[in-house]
XYZ file of C-alpha atoms in Angstrom:
362
model
C 86.346 81.947 133.868
C 88.664 83.922 134.856
C 87.970 87.265 134.072
C 91.412 87.958 132.511
C 92.175 85.052 130.466
C 90.791 84.891 127.341
C 88.256 82.125 125.861
C 89.651 79.635 123.470
C 88.958 80.443 120.362
C 88.696 83.565 121.671
C 92.168 84.638 120.277
C 90.884 84.102 116.729
C 88.680 86.476 116.386
C 90.789 88.713 117.664
C 92.463 88.547 113.958
C 88.081 89.696 112.995
C 87.527 92.983 114.908
C 86.476 95.236 112.775
C 88.196 98.618 114.163
C 85.764 101.306 112.610
C 82.993 98.852 113.571
C 85.008 99.136 117.264
C 85.769 102.679 117.079
C 81.546 103.698 115.700
C 80.829 102.156 118.493
C 82.258 103.184 120.982
C 81.376 106.732 120.379
C 77.837 106.163 119.618
C 78.399 104.808 124.016
C 80.568 108.391 124.279
C 77.687 110.148 122.930
C 75.054 108.592 124.603
C 76.809 109.824 128.158
C 77.887 113.193 126.870
C 74.606 113.696 126.273
C 72.211 111.277 127.950
C 74.142 112.069 132.061
C 73.603 115.437 132.367
C 70.242 115.243 130.215
C 67.875 112.279 132.711
C 70.218 113.919 135.747
C 68.026 117.968 134.576
C 65.720 115.570 133.708
C 65.702 113.826 137.492
C 65.953 117.475 139.039
C 63.311 119.103 137.670
C 60.523 116.481 137.385
C 60.928 116.336 141.631
C 60.262 120.025 142.030
C 57.922 119.606 139.639
C 56.567 117.003 142.436
C 56.779 119.376 145.091
C 54.978 121.646 143.179
C 51.151 119.596 142.322
C 51.063 117.428 145.119
C 47.136 117.968 145.364
C 46.876 116.828 141.493
C 47.352 113.769 142.022
C 47.316 112.546 138.542
C 50.337 114.804 137.115
C 52.051 113.351 140.346
C 51.117 110.199 138.986
C 53.163 110.371 135.784
C 55.113 112.667 137.242
C 56.521 109.878 139.485
C 56.985 107.457 136.339
C 59.126 110.526 134.616
C 61.083 110.506 137.830
C 61.967 106.753 137.965
C 62.363 106.477 134.497
C 64.710 109.676 134.309
C 66.795 107.963 138.125
C 67.052 104.769 136.239
C 68.340 106.271 132.634
C 71.098 108.138 134.562
C 72.031 105.414 135.971
C 72.475 103.363 132.610
C 74.537 106.302 131.302
C 76.527 106.812 134.069
C 77.453 102.983 133.553
C 78.311 103.570 130.521
C 82.242 104.513 130.417
C 83.786 101.325 131.036
C 81.968 100.769 127.454
C 83.283 103.349 125.698
C 87.200 102.434 127.292
C 86.545 98.491 125.628
C 85.666 99.881 122.688
C 88.249 102.159 122.399
C 91.333 100.022 124.235
C 91.583 98.104 121.606
C 91.216 93.878 121.816
C 88.471 94.805 123.967
C 91.193 95.219 126.464
C 89.197 98.062 129.183
C 91.036 98.058 131.908
C 87.216 98.535 134.167
C 86.027 94.928 132.736
C 88.820 93.386 133.328
C 88.844 94.095 137.880
C 86.869 91.860 139.566
C 84.871 93.731 142.152
C 83.915 96.585 139.751
C 83.220 93.259 136.677
C 80.521 91.834 139.361
C 78.866 94.995 140.685
C 78.367 96.114 136.834
C 76.716 92.449 135.715
C 75.472 92.567 138.381
C 73.753 96.304 137.954
C 72.959 95.666 134.174
C 70.729 91.971 135.047
C 68.136 94.938 137.446
C 68.151 98.222 136.043
C 67.030 97.316 132.275
C 65.255 95.136 132.574
C 63.325 98.010 135.395
C 64.018 100.492 132.231
C 61.409 98.449 130.678
C 58.468 97.659 132.912
C 58.675 101.316 133.665
C 58.252 102.519 129.520
C 55.443 99.579 130.305
C 54.402 101.191 133.100
C 53.640 105.103 131.267
C 52.471 103.595 128.517
C 49.783 102.018 130.091
C 48.264 104.368 132.314
C 48.355 107.134 129.249
C 46.162 104.047 127.848
C 44.044 103.872 129.853
C 43.720 107.777 130.321
C 42.689 108.286 127.390
C 40.350 105.486 127.205
C 39.039 106.048 130.450
C 39.352 110.318 130.523
C 38.034 109.566 134.764
C 40.271 107.195 135.915
C 41.472 106.977 138.936
C 44.988 106.716 139.356
C 46.554 106.068 142.977
C 50.030 106.732 143.472
C 50.134 104.066 146.980
C 49.148 101.381 144.524
C 52.065 102.938 142.018
C 54.972 102.963 144.445
C 54.019 99.736 145.545
C 54.182 97.613 142.167
C 57.631 99.984 141.163
C 58.538 98.891 144.889
C 58.176 94.865 144.696
C 59.194 94.423 140.592
C 62.310 96.425 141.719
C 62.797 94.432 144.842
C 61.530 91.424 142.076
C 64.879 91.534 140.126
C 67.373 92.085 143.685
C 66.012 88.627 145.424
C 65.983 87.044 141.914
C 69.865 87.459 141.364
C 70.570 86.585 144.754
C 69.422 83.257 144.659
C 71.211 82.886 141.218
C 73.862 83.028 142.809
C 73.609 81.409 145.752
C 71.532 78.537 144.567
C 74.558 78.297 141.592
C 76.709 74.930 141.636
C 79.860 77.239 143.845
C 78.205 80.238 144.978
C 81.975 81.481 146.430
C 83.298 82.047 143.103
C 80.845 85.069 142.622
C 83.852 86.394 139.902
C 82.748 83.346 137.452
C 79.390 83.423 137.801
C 79.264 87.128 136.732
C 82.766 87.749 134.582
C 83.619 89.485 131.460
C 85.411 87.086 128.518
C 86.704 89.650 125.059
C 83.716 87.783 123.055
C 80.534 89.323 124.770
C 82.124 93.199 125.735
C 81.027 93.179 128.423
C 80.498 92.044 132.691
C 76.922 89.319 132.564
C 76.174 86.970 134.102
C 76.883 83.122 133.350
C 75.945 80.334 136.416
C 77.549 77.166 135.977
C 74.051 75.057 136.561
C 73.743 74.455 133.242
C 69.304 74.808 134.823
C 70.032 77.684 135.552
C 71.348 79.009 132.180
C 68.941 78.049 130.692
C 66.587 79.661 133.186
C 68.120 83.092 132.928
C 67.629 82.821 128.987
C 64.771 82.381 128.763
C 63.491 85.086 131.803
C 66.057 86.977 130.114
C 63.410 87.402 127.207
C 60.861 87.809 128.871
C 61.451 90.754 130.677
C 63.812 92.863 128.221
C 61.476 90.931 125.121
C 58.875 89.832 125.160
C 57.281 93.233 126.632
C 57.855 95.448 123.349
C 53.969 93.254 121.687
C 51.564 94.416 124.734
C 53.683 98.250 124.536
C 53.691 98.287 120.788
C 48.986 97.246 121.790
C 48.914 100.210 123.633
C 51.036 102.220 121.524
C 49.036 102.240 118.835
C 45.325 102.464 120.629
C 46.648 105.323 122.648
C 47.080 106.378 118.712
C 44.138 105.294 117.769
C 41.781 107.350 120.364
C 44.337 110.212 120.450
C 43.195 110.555 116.592
C 39.155 110.126 117.493
C 39.769 112.677 120.448
C 41.114 115.337 118.449
C 38.552 114.490 115.634
C 35.351 115.360 118.536
C 34.927 119.480 118.454
C 33.492 118.821 122.086
C 36.514 118.591 123.686
C 38.947 121.761 121.742
C 39.034 123.296 125.112
C 42.856 124.145 127.357
C 42.585 120.909 129.445
C 42.002 118.893 126.454
C 45.241 120.437 124.712
C 47.237 119.771 127.506
C 45.834 116.417 127.892
C 46.400 115.739 124.176
C 50.475 117.216 124.537
C 51.195 114.895 127.259
C 50.239 112.464 125.047
C 52.221 112.662 122.170
C 54.988 112.805 124.208
C 54.082 109.736 126.120
C 54.005 107.742 122.615
C 56.905 109.886 121.573
C 59.293 108.479 124.408
C 57.506 104.930 123.469
C 58.042 104.514 120.189
C 61.665 105.818 120.552
C 61.844 102.214 123.014
C 60.155 100.250 120.109
C 62.851 101.604 117.691
C 65.615 101.012 119.909
C 63.991 97.982 121.589
C 62.993 95.858 118.303
C 66.747 94.551 117.807
C 66.886 93.238 121.387
C 62.794 92.073 120.579
C 64.470 89.271 117.021
C 67.833 88.538 119.434
C 65.868 87.350 122.190
C 63.169 85.764 119.367
C 66.205 84.515 117.520
C 67.698 83.008 119.800
C 64.736 81.436 121.853
C 64.834 78.850 118.546
C 68.061 78.346 118.686
C 68.003 77.729 122.107
C 64.798 75.031 121.583
C 65.628 73.529 118.921
C 69.157 73.482 119.894
C 70.796 74.596 116.025
C 73.704 74.088 116.415
C 74.774 75.630 112.961
C 72.753 79.147 113.896
C 74.336 79.320 117.247
C 78.062 78.708 116.425
C 76.516 81.227 113.638
C 75.281 84.043 115.325
C 75.537 82.964 119.462
C 79.310 82.259 119.350
C 83.587 83.701 118.259
C 84.147 81.592 115.140
C 86.970 83.342 112.957
C 85.577 83.553 109.939
C 82.242 84.315 111.048
C 82.985 86.359 113.384
C 80.820 89.629 113.467
C 77.777 88.853 113.974
C 78.967 87.121 117.311
C 80.927 90.086 118.978
C 78.863 92.448 118.018
C 75.137 90.548 118.172
C 74.054 91.037 122.276
C 76.811 94.100 122.839
C 74.181 96.398 119.660
C 70.604 94.892 120.548
C 71.380 95.229 124.290
C 74.456 97.247 125.440
C 74.236 100.101 122.588
C 70.619 100.391 121.601
C 69.275 100.461 125.201
C 71.632 102.796 125.909
C 70.925 104.756 122.841
C 67.179 104.912 124.180
C 68.316 106.044 127.326
C 70.034 109.055 126.031
C 66.711 110.632 123.714
C 64.382 110.661 126.641
C 65.640 113.639 127.342
C 65.724 114.913 124.327
C 62.408 113.892 123.594
C 61.544 116.495 127.110
C 63.145 118.810 126.147
C 62.293 119.196 122.798
C 58.358 118.646 124.014
C 57.611 120.073 127.036
C 58.230 124.012 127.939
C 59.038 123.820 131.264
C 61.609 121.510 130.919
C 62.639 124.010 128.047
C 62.257 127.130 130.082
C 64.425 125.436 133.175
C 67.409 124.417 130.879
C 67.642 127.520 129.718
C 67.370 128.833 132.734
C 71.019 127.431 134.101
C 72.243 129.140 131.649
C 74.631 132.546 130.920
C 72.306 133.674 128.594
C 69.377 132.367 130.016
C 69.363 133.540 133.304
C 70.644 136.707 131.380
C 66.989 136.382 128.891
C 64.596 135.353 132.086
C 66.125 138.706 133.950
C 65.027 140.963 130.485
C 61.470 139.491 130.794
C 61.372 139.986 133.979
C 61.930 144.152 134.689
C 58.629 144.986 131.976
C 56.548 143.783 135.072
C 58.851 145.635 138.183
C 58.278 149.450 137.672
C 60.714 152.110 139.176
C 63.345 149.956 138.353
C 65.212 149.893 134.145
C 65.974 147.408 132.141
C 69.522 147.816 132.879
C 69.119 148.699 136.656
C 67.767 144.847 136.770
C 70.002 143.141 133.973
C 73.425 144.205 135.756
C 72.437 142.992 139.392
C 72.134 139.220 137.632
C 75.431 138.640 137.404
């Protein structure tokens, strides 16, 4: 479908769009953009520095590389949100950027890959920490981690290109990845029915299904953490640091579970509708209908775009609240933070007064 043409029936559905809902969701996405972009950028820089400063600590490097990958992916997700809130605030979802064919193609292709990697990284983080809790002496192989991450990215990239080339008319790429105001964003929509079904089930597996094993590792991590805390023999500095790191990962995982549970439920329900061929439910939840347009207009926006984006914006906030070195790194970049740190250093520098050292930093 040409992205400048409204699908049949969507014109009637436009009258049912809730202006308050559009404004609220647009404000949420704007918040994710304003918080997520600088937050994830600072977090990425911080974790890269940590990686360089801990080149010999294999276990710490392992988790630092996962954090670098997570913050980089979250940065990409939040940067690409500007056409989403532009679309929400445009009125009748008539934003300029999504109706631009080359931009829509690039954005849609990117969002078919990046959210899948984001979920995969949360799973890696959660499973790795659980493994350390269950088997404290377990070594973590950085080369294996890098190979897995590269292979997973390559798989999704090749898959997307293959699905486009396997379509009935691959030359009409702007129809395969297109924009409709019923969805509110650009997405993959093949002409071939078999490819459409494959893509629907594949998305359910890589985006929805991981919540089950991640939930299991989340529960096991909490159980092992409580078991470790109750053991007097483990109360030392190293164990306390490991416990704090585990709590941080548990919080990051819990944020993921909260933000992605609606998407998991949506995919389960969507799969049921497809398998049972329930036309009534399909029209109510996934089609645009003037009398029942709210679900059709918002179910994918909220579960796939808005809540996933919120997850990416909350992560750097969690890092800031839970990691003291990251807080100090951020505060050092602020004028007030620089002044405070200079005053603190003055105490350890004989021969100079606090006033001299403080003034020299401006």
